[in-house]
A tleap script that builds the chain and sets N, CA, C and O, in Angstrom:
source leaprc.protein.ff14SB
mol = sequence {
  NLEU LYS GLY TYR ASN ILE TYR ARG ASN ASP
  ARG VAL GLY GLN THR GLY GLY GLY VAL LEU
  LEU ALA VAL LYS GLU ASN ILE LYS SER ARG
  GLU LEU ILE ASN LYS THR ILE ASP ASN ASN
  GLU ILE VAL ALA ILE GLU ILE GLU THR LYS
  SER TYR GLY ARG ILE LEU ILE ALA SER ILE
  TYR VAL PRO PRO LYS ALA LYS ILE ALA PRO
  GLU VAL PHE ARG ASP LEU HIE GLN ILE ASN
  ASN ASP CYS ILE VAL MET GLY ASP LEU ASN
  ALA ALA LEU GLU GLU MET GLY SER ARG LYS
  THR ASN LYS LYS GLY LYS GLN LEU GLU ASP
  ILE ILE ASN GLU GLY PHE LEU ILE GLY ILE
  ASP ASP ASN SER THR THR CPHE
}
set mol.1.N position { 110.657 129.137 96.383 }
set mol.1.CA position { 109.829 128.993 95.023 }
set mol.1.C position { 108.422 129.462 95.070 }
set mol.1.O position { 107.582 129.041 95.866 }
set mol.2.N position { 108.235 130.325 94.198 }
set mol.2.CA position { 106.775 130.846 94.164 }
set mol.2.C position { 106.035 129.661 93.623 }
set mol.2.O position { 106.602 128.975 92.773 }
set mol.3.N position { 104.804 129.341 94.032 }
set mol.3.CA position { 103.791 128.534 93.446 }
set mol.3.C position { 104.177 127.034 94.079 }
set mol.3.O position { 103.546 126.102 93.580 }
set mol.4.N position { 104.973 126.757 94.939 }
set mol.4.CA position { 105.431 125.775 95.346 }
set mol.4.C position { 105.346 125.377 96.776 }
set mol.4.O position { 105.640 126.257 97.586 }
set mol.5.N position { 104.998 124.212 97.233 }
set mol.5.CA position { 105.157 123.944 98.691 }
set mol.5.C position { 106.257 123.247 98.995 }
set mol.5.O position { 106.511 122.149 98.500 }
set mol.6.N position { 107.045 123.903 99.908 }
set mol.6.CA position { 108.437 123.332 100.123 }
set mol.6.C position { 108.439 122.459 101.354 }
set mol.6.O position { 108.009 122.847 102.440 }
set mol.7.N position { 108.990 121.149 101.111 }
set mol.7.CA position { 109.393 120.313 102.478 }
set mol.7.C position { 110.789 120.102 102.395 }
set mol.7.O position { 111.349 119.597 101.421 }
set mol.8.N position { 111.462 120.577 103.647 }
set mol.8.CA position { 112.728 120.321 103.714 }
set mol.8.C position { 113.386 119.777 104.975 }
set mol.8.O position { 112.884 120.017 106.073 }
set mol.9.N position { 114.479 119.063 104.853 }
set mol.9.CA position { 115.157 118.658 106.077 }
set mol.9.C position { 116.730 119.110 105.810 }
set mol.9.O position { 117.523 118.491 105.101 }
set mol.10.N position { 117.012 120.395 106.578 }
set mol.10.CA position { 118.235 121.022 106.572 }
set mol.10.C position { 119.200 120.317 107.374 }
set mol.10.O position { 118.888 119.690 108.386 }
set mol.11.N position { 120.350 120.417 106.934 }
set mol.11.CA position { 121.464 119.731 107.901 }
set mol.11.C position { 121.538 120.708 109.026 }
set mol.11.O position { 121.329 121.890 108.753 }
set mol.12.N position { 121.801 120.380 110.215 }
set mol.12.CA position { 121.891 121.339 111.407 }
set mol.12.C position { 123.389 121.247 111.770 }
set mol.12.O position { 124.039 120.210 111.904 }
set mol.13.N position { 123.838 122.570 111.910 }
set mol.13.CA position { 125.025 122.900 112.375 }
set mol.13.C position { 126.258 122.728 111.328 }
set mol.13.O position { 127.438 122.839 111.660 }
set mol.14.N position { 125.870 122.481 110.201 }
set mol.14.CA position { 126.767 122.395 108.981 }
set mol.14.C position { 126.418 123.208 107.970 }
set mol.14.O position { 125.215 123.467 107.951 }
set mol.15.N position { 127.259 123.839 106.877 }
set mol.15.CA position { 126.952 124.365 105.596 }
set mol.15.C position { 126.506 123.209 104.653 }
set mol.15.O position { 126.886 122.046 104.780 }
set mol.16.N position { 125.709 123.636 103.753 }
set mol.16.CA position { 125.286 122.673 102.734 }
set mol.16.C position { 124.549 121.420 103.436 }
set mol.16.O position { 124.311 121.325 104.640 }
set mol.17.N position { 124.178 120.297 102.242 }
set mol.17.CA position { 123.702 119.422 102.569 }
set mol.17.C position { 121.897 119.606 102.849 }
set mol.17.O position { 121.303 120.633 102.519 }
set mol.18.N position { 121.319 118.598 103.405 }
set mol.18.CA position { 119.844 118.577 103.471 }
set mol.18.C position { 119.246 118.027 102.425 }
set mol.18.O position { 119.978 117.742 101.478 }
set mol.19.N position { 117.771 117.732 102.315 }
set mol.19.CA position { 117.029 117.338 101.242 }
set mol.19.C position { 115.744 117.990 101.124 }
set mol.19.O position { 115.142 118.282 102.158 }
set mol.20.N position { 115.249 118.256 99.987 }
set mol.20.CA position { 114.184 119.079 99.728 }
set mol.20.C position { 113.366 118.564 98.623 }
set mol.20.O position { 113.890 118.146 97.590 }
set mol.21.N position { 111.904 118.583 98.837 }
set mol.21.CA position { 110.991 118.248 97.833 }
set mol.21.C position { 110.156 119.613 97.667 }
set mol.21.O position { 109.991 120.423 98.579 }
set mol.22.N position { 109.697 119.731 96.466 }
set mol.22.CA position { 108.832 120.947 96.016 }
set mol.22.C position { 107.803 120.417 95.143 }
set mol.22.O position { 107.953 119.802 94.087 }
set mol.23.N position { 106.542 120.806 95.850 }
set mol.23.CA position { 105.279 120.247 95.222 }
set mol.23.C position { 104.503 121.622 94.792 }
set mol.23.O position { 104.478 122.617 95.517 }
set mol.24.N position { 103.880 121.539 93.524 }
set mol.24.CA position { 103.068 122.713 92.996 }
set mol.24.C position { 101.955 122.806 93.997 }
set mol.24.O position { 101.624 121.826 94.664 }
set mol.25.N position { 101.390 123.947 94.107 }
set mol.25.CA position { 100.603 124.360 95.295 }
set mol.25.C position { 99.309 123.762 94.927 }
set mol.25.O position { 98.649 123.351 95.881 }
set mol.26.N position { 98.775 123.615 93.693 }
set mol.26.CA position { 97.836 122.610 93.366 }
set mol.26.C position { 97.359 121.369 93.578 }
set mol.26.O position { 96.263 120.820 93.459 }
set mol.27.N position { 98.595 121.012 93.969 }
set mol.27.CA position { 98.704 119.388 94.200 }
set mol.27.C position { 98.686 119.310 95.928 }
set mol.27.O position { 99.447 119.864 96.721 }
set mol.28.N position { 97.500 118.390 96.193 }
set mol.28.CA position { 97.152 118.358 97.718 }
set mol.28.C position { 98.498 117.486 98.278 }
set mol.28.O position { 98.826 116.409 97.780 }
set mol.29.N position { 99.136 118.061 99.267 }
set mol.29.CA position { 100.378 117.334 99.781 }
set mol.29.C position { 100.367 117.496 101.142 }
set mol.29.O position { 99.716 118.412 101.644 }
set mol.30.N position { 101.189 116.497 101.999 }
set mol.30.CA position { 101.336 116.733 103.289 }
set mol.30.C position { 102.632 115.938 103.719 }
set mol.30.O position { 102.925 114.843 103.239 }
set mol.31.N position { 103.413 116.633 104.717 }
set mol.31.CA position { 104.540 116.075 105.069 }
set mol.31.C position { 104.445 114.957 106.176 }
set mol.31.O position { 103.854 115.189 107.231 }
set mol.32.N position { 105.071 113.670 105.906 }
set mol.32.CA position { 104.907 112.474 106.716 }
set mol.32.C position { 106.184 112.399 107.690 }
set mol.32.O position { 106.080 112.187 108.899 }
set mol.33.N position { 107.457 112.607 106.987 }
set mol.33.CA position { 108.640 112.435 107.804 }
set mol.33.C position { 109.604 113.544 107.408 }
set mol.33.O position { 109.714 114.012 106.274 }
set mol.34.N position { 110.261 113.889 108.448 }
set mol.34.CA position { 111.193 114.877 108.368 }
set mol.34.C position { 112.122 114.806 109.416 }
set mol.34.O position { 111.929 115.455 110.445 }
set mol.35.N position { 113.214 114.015 109.258 }
set mol.35.CA position { 114.202 113.639 110.201 }
set mol.35.C position { 115.507 113.021 109.775 }
set mol.35.O position { 115.620 112.660 108.604 }
set mol.36.N position { 116.413 112.881 110.546 }
set mol.36.CA position { 117.766 112.192 110.107 }
set mol.36.C position { 117.922 111.113 111.047 }
set mol.36.O position { 117.679 111.282 112.242 }
set mol.37.N position { 118.346 109.924 110.539 }
set mol.37.CA position { 118.350 108.686 111.159 }
set mol.37.C position { 119.658 108.178 110.767 }
set mol.37.O position { 119.761 107.899 109.572 }
set mol.38.N position { 120.801 107.972 111.590 }
set mol.38.CA position { 122.077 107.535 111.459 }
set mol.38.C position { 122.704 108.221 110.187 }
set mol.38.O position { 123.101 107.620 109.189 }
set mol.39.N position { 122.723 109.402 110.367 }
set mol.39.CA position { 122.969 110.502 109.071 }
set mol.39.C position { 122.390 110.293 107.894 }
set mol.39.O position { 122.801 110.914 106.915 }
set mol.40.N position { 121.511 109.535 107.802 }
set mol.40.CA position { 120.425 109.469 106.636 }
set mol.40.C position { 119.561 110.595 106.613 }
set mol.40.O position { 118.769 110.714 107.548 }
set mol.41.N position { 119.578 111.515 105.631 }
set mol.41.CA position { 118.629 112.836 105.900 }
set mol.41.C position { 117.601 112.327 104.982 }
set mol.41.O position { 117.807 111.896 103.847 }
set mol.42.N position { 116.248 112.439 105.712 }
set mol.42.CA position { 115.132 112.079 104.853 }
set mol.42.C position { 113.831 113.259 105.129 }
set mol.42.O position { 113.591 113.862 106.175 }
set mol.43.N position { 113.177 113.335 103.926 }
set mol.43.CA position { 112.080 114.063 103.911 }
set mol.43.C position { 110.996 113.378 102.970 }
set mol.43.O position { 111.217 113.132 101.784 }
set mol.44.N position { 109.759 113.087 103.644 }
set mol.44.CA position { 108.945 112.142 102.835 }
set mol.44.C position { 107.446 112.750 102.858 }
set mol.44.O position { 106.961 113.162 103.912 }
set mol.45.N position { 106.868 112.776 101.857 }
set mol.45.CA position { 105.617 113.546 101.740 }
set mol.45.C position { 104.533 112.478 101.124 }
set mol.45.O position { 104.920 111.442 100.585 }
set mol.46.N position { 103.287 112.779 101.235 }
set mol.46.CA position { 102.247 112.222 100.515 }
set mol.46.C position { 101.307 112.926 99.691 }
set mol.46.O position { 100.469 113.641 100.240 }
set mol.47.N position { 101.342 112.813 98.446 }
set mol.47.CA position { 100.546 113.614 97.500 }
set mol.47.C position { 99.265 112.789 97.033 }
set mol.47.O position { 99.343 111.580 96.815 }
set mol.48.N position { 98.208 113.430 96.907 }
set mol.48.CA position { 96.961 112.940 96.472 }
set mol.48.C position { 96.765 113.027 95.120 }
set mol.48.O position { 96.760 114.155 94.627 }
set mol.49.N position { 96.567 111.862 94.263 }
set mol.49.CA position { 96.347 112.204 92.694 }
set mol.49.C position { 95.056 111.615 92.295 }
set mol.49.O position { 94.673 110.572 92.825 }
set mol.50.N position { 94.408 112.179 91.452 }
set mol.50.CA position { 93.083 111.656 90.884 }
set mol.50.C position { 93.329 110.044 90.407 }
set mol.50.O position { 92.579 109.180 90.860 }
set mol.51.N position { 94.309 109.725 89.565 }
set mol.51.CA position { 94.396 108.402 89.139 }
set mol.51.C position { 94.859 107.588 89.775 }
set mol.51.O position { 94.341 106.479 89.640 }
set mol.52.N position { 95.941 107.699 90.688 }
set mol.52.CA position { 96.493 106.711 91.593 }
set mol.52.C position { 96.245 106.871 92.993 }
set mol.52.O position { 96.931 106.150 93.718 }
set mol.53.N position { 95.398 107.672 93.572 }
set mol.53.CA position { 95.202 107.813 94.862 }
set mol.53.C position { 96.467 108.579 95.469 }
set mol.53.O position { 97.140 109.443 94.906 }
set mol.54.N position { 96.649 107.978 96.937 }
set mol.54.CA position { 97.902 108.704 97.561 }
set mol.54.C position { 99.003 107.795 97.163 }
set mol.54.O position { 98.958 106.595 96.892 }
set mol.55.N position { 100.178 108.766 97.190 }
set mol.55.CA position { 101.430 108.263 96.796 }
set mol.55.C position { 102.466 109.059 97.667 }
set mol.55.O position { 102.453 110.279 97.823 }
set mol.56.N position { 103.447 108.094 98.259 }
set mol.56.CA position { 104.464 108.686 99.119 }
set mol.56.C position { 105.570 109.007 98.279 }
set mol.56.O position { 105.804 108.350 97.265 }
set mol.57.N position { 106.242 109.948 98.626 }
set mol.57.CA position { 107.315 110.580 97.928 }
set mol.57.C position { 108.483 110.874 98.727 }
set mol.57.O position { 108.369 111.761 99.573 }
set mol.58.N position { 109.579 110.281 98.597 }
set mol.58.CA position { 110.747 110.465 99.849 }
set mol.58.C position { 111.912 110.999 99.015 }
set mol.58.O position { 112.086 110.658 97.845 }
set mol.59.N position { 112.687 111.836 99.662 }
set mol.59.CA position { 114.124 112.172 99.028 }
set mol.59.C position { 114.800 111.813 100.253 }
set mol.59.O position { 114.439 112.046 101.407 }
set mol.60.N position { 115.941 111.150 99.799 }
set mol.60.CA position { 117.051 110.651 100.920 }
set mol.60.C position { 118.589 111.007 100.684 }
set mol.60.O position { 119.001 110.508 99.636 }
set mol.61.N position { 119.261 111.524 101.178 }
set mol.61.CA position { 120.586 111.659 101.251 }
set mol.61.C position { 121.404 110.875 102.317 }
set mol.61.O position { 121.319 111.024 103.535 }
set mol.62.N position { 122.247 109.976 101.616 }
set mol.62.CA position { 123.255 109.105 102.626 }
set mol.62.C position { 124.479 109.665 102.393 }
set mol.62.O position { 124.730 109.796 101.195 }
set mol.63.N position { 125.504 110.118 103.319 }
set mol.63.CA position { 126.814 110.729 103.275 }
set mol.63.C position { 127.560 109.608 102.901 }
set mol.63.O position { 127.208 108.459 103.165 }
set mol.64.N position { 128.764 109.960 102.183 }
set mol.64.CA position { 129.615 108.921 101.595 }
set mol.64.C position { 130.213 108.037 103.067 }
set mol.64.O position { 130.727 106.948 102.812 }
set mol.65.N position { 130.183 108.309 104.045 }
set mol.65.CA position { 130.824 107.701 105.302 }
set mol.65.C position { 129.772 107.095 106.169 }
set mol.65.O position { 130.041 106.333 107.098 }
set mol.66.N position { 128.592 107.450 105.841 }
set mol.66.CA position { 127.374 106.908 106.400 }
set mol.66.C position { 126.798 105.295 106.036 }
set mol.66.O position { 126.945 104.930 104.869 }
set mol.67.N position { 126.258 104.497 106.849 }
set mol.67.CA position { 125.757 103.488 106.300 }
set mol.67.C position { 124.180 103.732 105.755 }
set mol.67.O position { 123.629 104.768 106.129 }
set mol.68.N position { 123.515 102.896 104.967 }
set mol.68.CA position { 122.242 103.040 104.614 }
set mol.68.C position { 121.530 102.716 105.754 }
set mol.68.O position { 121.915 101.704 106.338 }
set mol.69.N position { 120.528 103.355 106.251 }
set mol.69.CA position { 119.621 102.776 107.440 }
set mol.69.C position { 118.308 102.161 106.867 }
set mol.69.O position { 117.370 102.868 106.498 }
set mol.70.N position { 118.301 100.714 106.812 }
set mol.70.CA position { 117.437 99.869 106.052 }
set mol.70.C position { 116.000 100.166 106.654 }
set mol.70.O position { 115.023 100.170 105.904 }
set mol.71.N position { 115.877 100.410 107.987 }
set mol.71.CA position { 114.630 100.660 108.737 }
set mol.71.C position { 113.819 101.758 107.989 }
set mol.71.O position { 112.595 101.764 107.851 }
set mol.72.N position { 114.728 102.714 107.513 }
set mol.72.CA position { 113.949 103.946 106.794 }
set mol.72.C position { 113.062 103.197 105.567 }
set mol.72.O position { 111.861 103.440 105.451 }
set mol.73.N position { 113.660 102.398 104.794 }
set mol.73.CA position { 112.784 101.975 103.611 }
set mol.73.C position { 111.875 100.995 103.956 }
set mol.73.O position { 111.021 100.691 103.123 }
set mol.74.N position { 111.906 100.294 105.324 }
set mol.74.CA position { 110.833 99.573 105.907 }
set mol.74.C position { 109.593 100.342 106.315 }
set mol.74.O position { 108.430 100.051 106.037 }
set mol.75.N position { 110.084 101.490 107.101 }
set mol.75.CA position { 109.052 102.607 107.504 }
set mol.75.C position { 108.304 103.117 106.357 }
set mol.75.O position { 107.076 103.160 106.414 }
set mol.76.N position { 108.860 103.457 105.453 }
set mol.76.CA position { 108.399 104.110 104.137 }
set mol.76.C position { 107.260 103.113 103.462 }
set mol.76.O position { 106.166 103.506 103.058 }
set mol.77.N position { 107.665 101.944 103.426 }
set mol.77.CA position { 106.816 100.867 102.826 }
set mol.77.C position { 105.702 100.503 103.733 }
set mol.77.O position { 104.665 100.044 103.253 }
set mol.78.N position { 105.848 100.686 105.092 }
set mol.78.CA position { 104.708 100.420 105.836 }
set mol.78.C position { 103.634 101.504 105.939 }
set mol.78.O position { 102.452 101.238 106.152 }
set mol.79.N position { 104.184 102.927 105.752 }
set mol.79.CA position { 103.300 103.997 105.641 }
set mol.79.C position { 102.412 103.872 104.400 }
set mol.79.O position { 101.219 104.171 104.451 }
set mol.80.N position { 103.048 103.395 103.201 }
set mol.80.CA position { 102.343 103.308 101.812 }
set mol.80.C position { 103.379 102.690 101.068 }
set mol.80.O position { 104.506 103.162 100.916 }
set mol.81.N position { 102.907 101.477 100.549 }
set mol.81.CA position { 103.634 100.860 99.705 }
set mol.81.C position { 103.603 101.282 98.141 }
set mol.81.O position { 104.057 100.569 97.246 }
set mol.82.N position { 103.091 102.359 97.975 }
set mol.82.CA position { 103.088 103.049 96.687 }
set mol.82.C position { 103.737 104.197 97.141 }
set mol.82.O position { 103.275 105.162 97.750 }
set mol.83.N position { 104.980 103.939 96.725 }
set mol.83.CA position { 106.287 104.935 97.069 }
set mol.83.C position { 107.368 105.183 96.068 }
set mol.83.O position { 107.854 104.274 95.395 }
set mol.84.N position { 107.695 106.300 95.995 }
set mol.84.CA position { 108.668 106.639 95.129 }
set mol.84.C position { 109.899 107.069 96.161 }
set mol.84.O position { 109.756 107.881 97.075 }
set mol.85.N position { 111.014 106.444 95.875 }
set mol.85.CA position { 112.137 106.931 96.704 }
set mol.85.C position { 113.250 107.436 95.812 }
set mol.85.O position { 113.638 106.807 94.828 }
set mol.86.N position { 113.765 108.637 96.211 }
set mol.86.CA position { 114.842 109.239 95.301 }
set mol.86.C position { 115.864 109.812 96.123 }
set mol.86.O position { 115.806 109.970 97.343 }
set mol.87.N position { 116.917 110.146 95.261 }
set mol.87.CA position { 118.098 110.840 96.270 }
set mol.87.C position { 119.371 110.321 96.105 }
set mol.87.O position { 119.417 109.446 95.240 }
set mol.88.N position { 120.399 110.572 96.642 }
set mol.88.CA position { 121.751 110.259 96.608 }
set mol.88.C position { 122.059 109.113 97.627 }
set mol.88.O position { 122.121 109.503 98.792 }
set mol.89.N position { 122.233 107.988 97.454 }
set mol.89.CA position { 122.516 107.009 98.446 }
set mol.89.C position { 123.969 106.763 98.626 }
set mol.89.O position { 124.413 106.191 99.621 }
set mol.90.N position { 124.749 107.228 97.593 }
set mol.90.CA position { 126.007 106.836 97.468 }
set mol.90.C position { 126.324 105.526 97.559 }
set mol.90.O position { 127.245 105.075 98.240 }
set mol.91.N position { 125.393 104.750 96.715 }
set mol.91.CA position { 125.501 103.411 96.512 }
set mol.91.C position { 125.902 103.068 95.033 }
set mol.91.O position { 125.409 103.714 94.109 }
set mol.92.N position { 126.871 101.969 94.790 }
set mol.92.CA position { 127.064 101.700 93.510 }
set mol.92.C position { 126.720 100.130 93.442 }
set mol.92.O position { 127.107 99.293 94.257 }
set mol.93.N position { 125.938 99.901 92.341 }
set mol.93.CA position { 125.660 98.617 92.106 }
set mol.93.C position { 126.024 98.312 90.754 }
set mol.93.O position { 125.818 99.195 89.921 }
set mol.94.N position { 126.519 97.245 90.387 }
set mol.94.CA position { 126.884 96.813 89.291 }
set mol.94.C position { 125.677 96.716 88.005 }
set mol.94.O position { 125.738 97.044 86.820 }
set mol.95.N position { 124.495 96.063 88.898 }
set mol.95.CA position { 123.142 95.698 87.968 }
set mol.95.C position { 122.736 97.206 87.457 }
set mol.95.O position { 121.974 97.359 86.502 }
set mol.96.N position { 123.340 98.354 88.212 }
set mol.96.CA position { 122.657 99.510 87.711 }
set mol.96.C position { 123.453 100.494 87.068 }
set mol.96.O position { 123.261 101.710 87.068 }
set mol.97.N position { 124.656 99.650 86.344 }
set mol.97.CA position { 125.485 100.390 85.541 }
set mol.97.C position { 126.765 100.956 86.265 }
set mol.97.O position { 127.522 101.674 85.612 }
set mol.98.N position { 127.047 100.665 87.600 }
set mol.98.CA position { 128.373 100.806 88.150 }
set mol.98.C position { 129.378 99.811 87.728 }
set mol.98.O position { 129.071 98.655 87.437 }
set mol.99.N position { 130.712 100.325 87.693 }
set mol.99.CA position { 131.601 99.468 87.516 }
set mol.99.C position { 131.775 98.224 88.389 }
set mol.99.O position { 131.990 97.087 87.968 }
set mol.100.N position { 131.641 98.634 89.771 }
set mol.100.CA position { 131.680 97.588 90.826 }
set mol.100.C position { 130.813 97.680 91.749 }
set mol.100.O position { 130.421 98.846 91.797 }
set mol.101.N position { 130.157 96.830 92.749 }
set mol.101.CA position { 129.352 97.291 93.874 }
set mol.101.C position { 130.066 97.404 94.955 }
set mol.101.O position { 130.977 96.642 95.279 }
set mol.102.N position { 129.565 98.661 95.748 }
set mol.102.CA position { 130.437 98.961 96.820 }
set mol.102.C position { 129.587 98.540 98.051 }
set mol.102.O position { 128.592 97.831 97.904 }
set mol.103.N position { 130.026 99.024 99.365 }
set mol.103.CA position { 129.399 98.366 100.412 }
set mol.103.C position { 127.872 98.838 100.531 }
set mol.103.O position { 126.993 98.014 100.784 }
set mol.104.N position { 127.616 100.084 100.355 }
set mol.104.CA position { 126.294 100.613 100.190 }
set mol.104.C position { 125.530 99.804 99.104 }
set mol.104.O position { 124.416 99.324 99.310 }
set mol.105.N position { 126.159 99.697 98.021 }
set mol.105.CA position { 125.433 99.219 96.958 }
set mol.105.C position { 124.791 97.636 97.503 }
set mol.105.O position { 123.627 97.239 97.435 }
set mol.106.N position { 125.833 97.032 97.973 }
set mol.106.CA position { 125.306 95.817 98.781 }
set mol.106.C position { 123.988 95.735 99.690 }
set mol.106.O position { 123.029 94.964 99.676 }
set mol.107.N position { 124.379 97.013 100.611 }
set mol.107.CA position { 122.985 97.264 101.307 }
set mol.107.C position { 121.733 97.387 100.655 }
set mol.107.O position { 120.700 96.793 100.965 }
set mol.108.N position { 121.915 98.321 99.591 }
set mol.108.CA position { 120.740 98.677 98.846 }
set mol.108.C position { 120.250 97.457 98.039 }
set mol.108.O position { 119.043 97.367 97.818 }
set mol.109.N position { 121.093 96.515 97.585 }
set mol.109.CA position { 120.612 95.196 97.008 }
set mol.109.C position { 120.002 94.184 97.971 }
set mol.109.O position { 119.181 93.372 97.546 }
set mol.110.N position { 120.310 94.197 99.042 }
set mol.110.CA position { 119.624 93.587 100.376 }
set mol.110.C position { 118.214 94.274 100.181 }
set mol.110.O position { 117.276 93.659 99.674 }
set mol.111.N position { 118.124 95.502 100.586 }
set mol.111.CA position { 116.969 96.059 100.595 }
set mol.111.C position { 115.924 95.768 99.472 }
set mol.111.O position { 114.713 95.656 99.666 }
set mol.112.N position { 116.519 95.669 98.351 }
set mol.112.CA position { 115.676 95.572 97.076 }
set mol.112.C position { 115.349 94.015 97.072 }
set mol.112.O position { 114.315 93.604 96.545 }
set mol.113.N position { 116.264 93.164 97.678 }
set mol.113.CA position { 115.866 91.684 97.689 }
set mol.113.C position { 114.729 91.423 98.779 }
set mol.113.O position { 113.951 90.489 98.587 }
set mol.114.N position { 114.612 92.213 99.906 }
set mol.114.CA position { 113.719 92.228 101.001 }
set mol.114.C position { 111.988 92.369 100.328 }
set mol.114.O position { 110.918 91.962 100.781 }
set mol.115.N position { 112.336 93.142 99.058 }
set mol.115.CA position { 110.988 93.497 98.513 }
set mol.115.C position { 110.404 94.831 98.788 }
set mol.115.O position { 109.280 95.230 98.484 }
set mol.116.N position { 111.302 95.424 99.381 }
set mol.116.CA position { 110.848 96.994 99.536 }
set mol.116.C position { 110.992 97.889 98.738 }
set mol.116.O position { 110.430 98.967 98.932 }
set mol.117.N position { 111.765 97.678 97.664 }
set mol.117.CA position { 112.113 98.509 96.595 }
set mol.117.C position { 112.252 97.846 95.373 }
set mol.117.O position { 112.654 96.683 95.396 }
set mol.118.N position { 111.961 98.447 94.192 }
set mol.118.CA position { 112.217 97.975 92.947 }
set mol.118.C position { 113.384 99.141 92.172 }
set mol.118.O position { 113.046 100.305 91.955 }
set mol.119.N position { 114.636 98.656 91.850 }
set mol.119.CA position { 115.645 99.620 91.465 }
set mol.119.C position { 115.261 100.235 89.994 }
set mol.119.O position { 115.034 99.442 89.080 }
set mol.120.N position { 115.202 101.352 89.813 }
set mol.120.CA position { 115.163 102.097 88.433 }
set mol.120.C position { 116.195 102.769 88.263 }
set mol.120.O position { 116.474 103.569 89.156 }
set mol.121.N position { 116.999 102.680 87.201 }
set mol.121.CA position { 118.085 103.445 86.941 }
set mol.121.C position { 118.364 103.322 85.468 }
set mol.121.O position { 118.357 102.220 84.919 }
set mol.122.N position { 118.664 104.687 84.681 }
set mol.122.CA position { 118.713 104.583 83.528 }
set mol.122.C position { 120.287 104.566 83.054 }
set mol.122.O position { 120.627 105.025 81.964 }
set mol.123.N position { 121.037 104.097 83.813 }
set mol.123.CA position { 122.554 104.156 83.886 }
set mol.123.C position { 123.222 105.280 83.476 }
set mol.123.O position { 124.311 105.107 82.931 }
set mol.124.N position { 122.673 106.748 83.666 }
set mol.124.CA position { 123.218 107.717 83.409 }
set mol.124.C position { 124.272 107.966 84.334 }
set mol.124.O position { 124.168 107.553 85.489 }
set mol.125.N position { 125.285 108.602 83.950 }
set mol.125.CA position { 126.397 109.101 84.917 }
set mol.125.C position { 126.172 110.141 85.764 }
set mol.125.O position { 125.938 111.265 85.319 }
set mol.126.N position { 126.221 109.861 87.160 }
set mol.126.CA position { 126.060 110.997 88.001 }
set mol.126.C position { 127.392 111.213 88.771 }
set mol.126.O position { 128.259 110.360 88.962 }
set mol.127.N position { 127.397 112.479 89.168 }
set mol.127.CA position { 128.751 112.951 89.817 }
set mol.127.C position { 128.342 113.193 91.435 }
set mol.127.O position { 129.195 113.573 92.237 }
savepdb mol mol.pdb
quit
């Protein structure tokens, strides 16, 4: 993408998959994490803002058959507690509009209850 710095963690040995963050070139940014832990694909960057200082932004993909790696969220929080985490965790939580909570939803709920995340979801349908 022209005019953007690209940070990506591509899935190795398979087609498809991986995570990517694109940041406009005029925003100061640097990569902090680019790895796969227990099949959790992660790329995390830090951007510098005038109003809020440094903010960590992470994109995470957890495949349907993988478990959420809670240490990822602890690590992100330790690096910078001003953190935005987004992605596809394949987690379903009733509190966030799902019909029922699945195992990964319970894992996510535990991470939220530990104080590492605040769940924000507008209950939009995802596919």
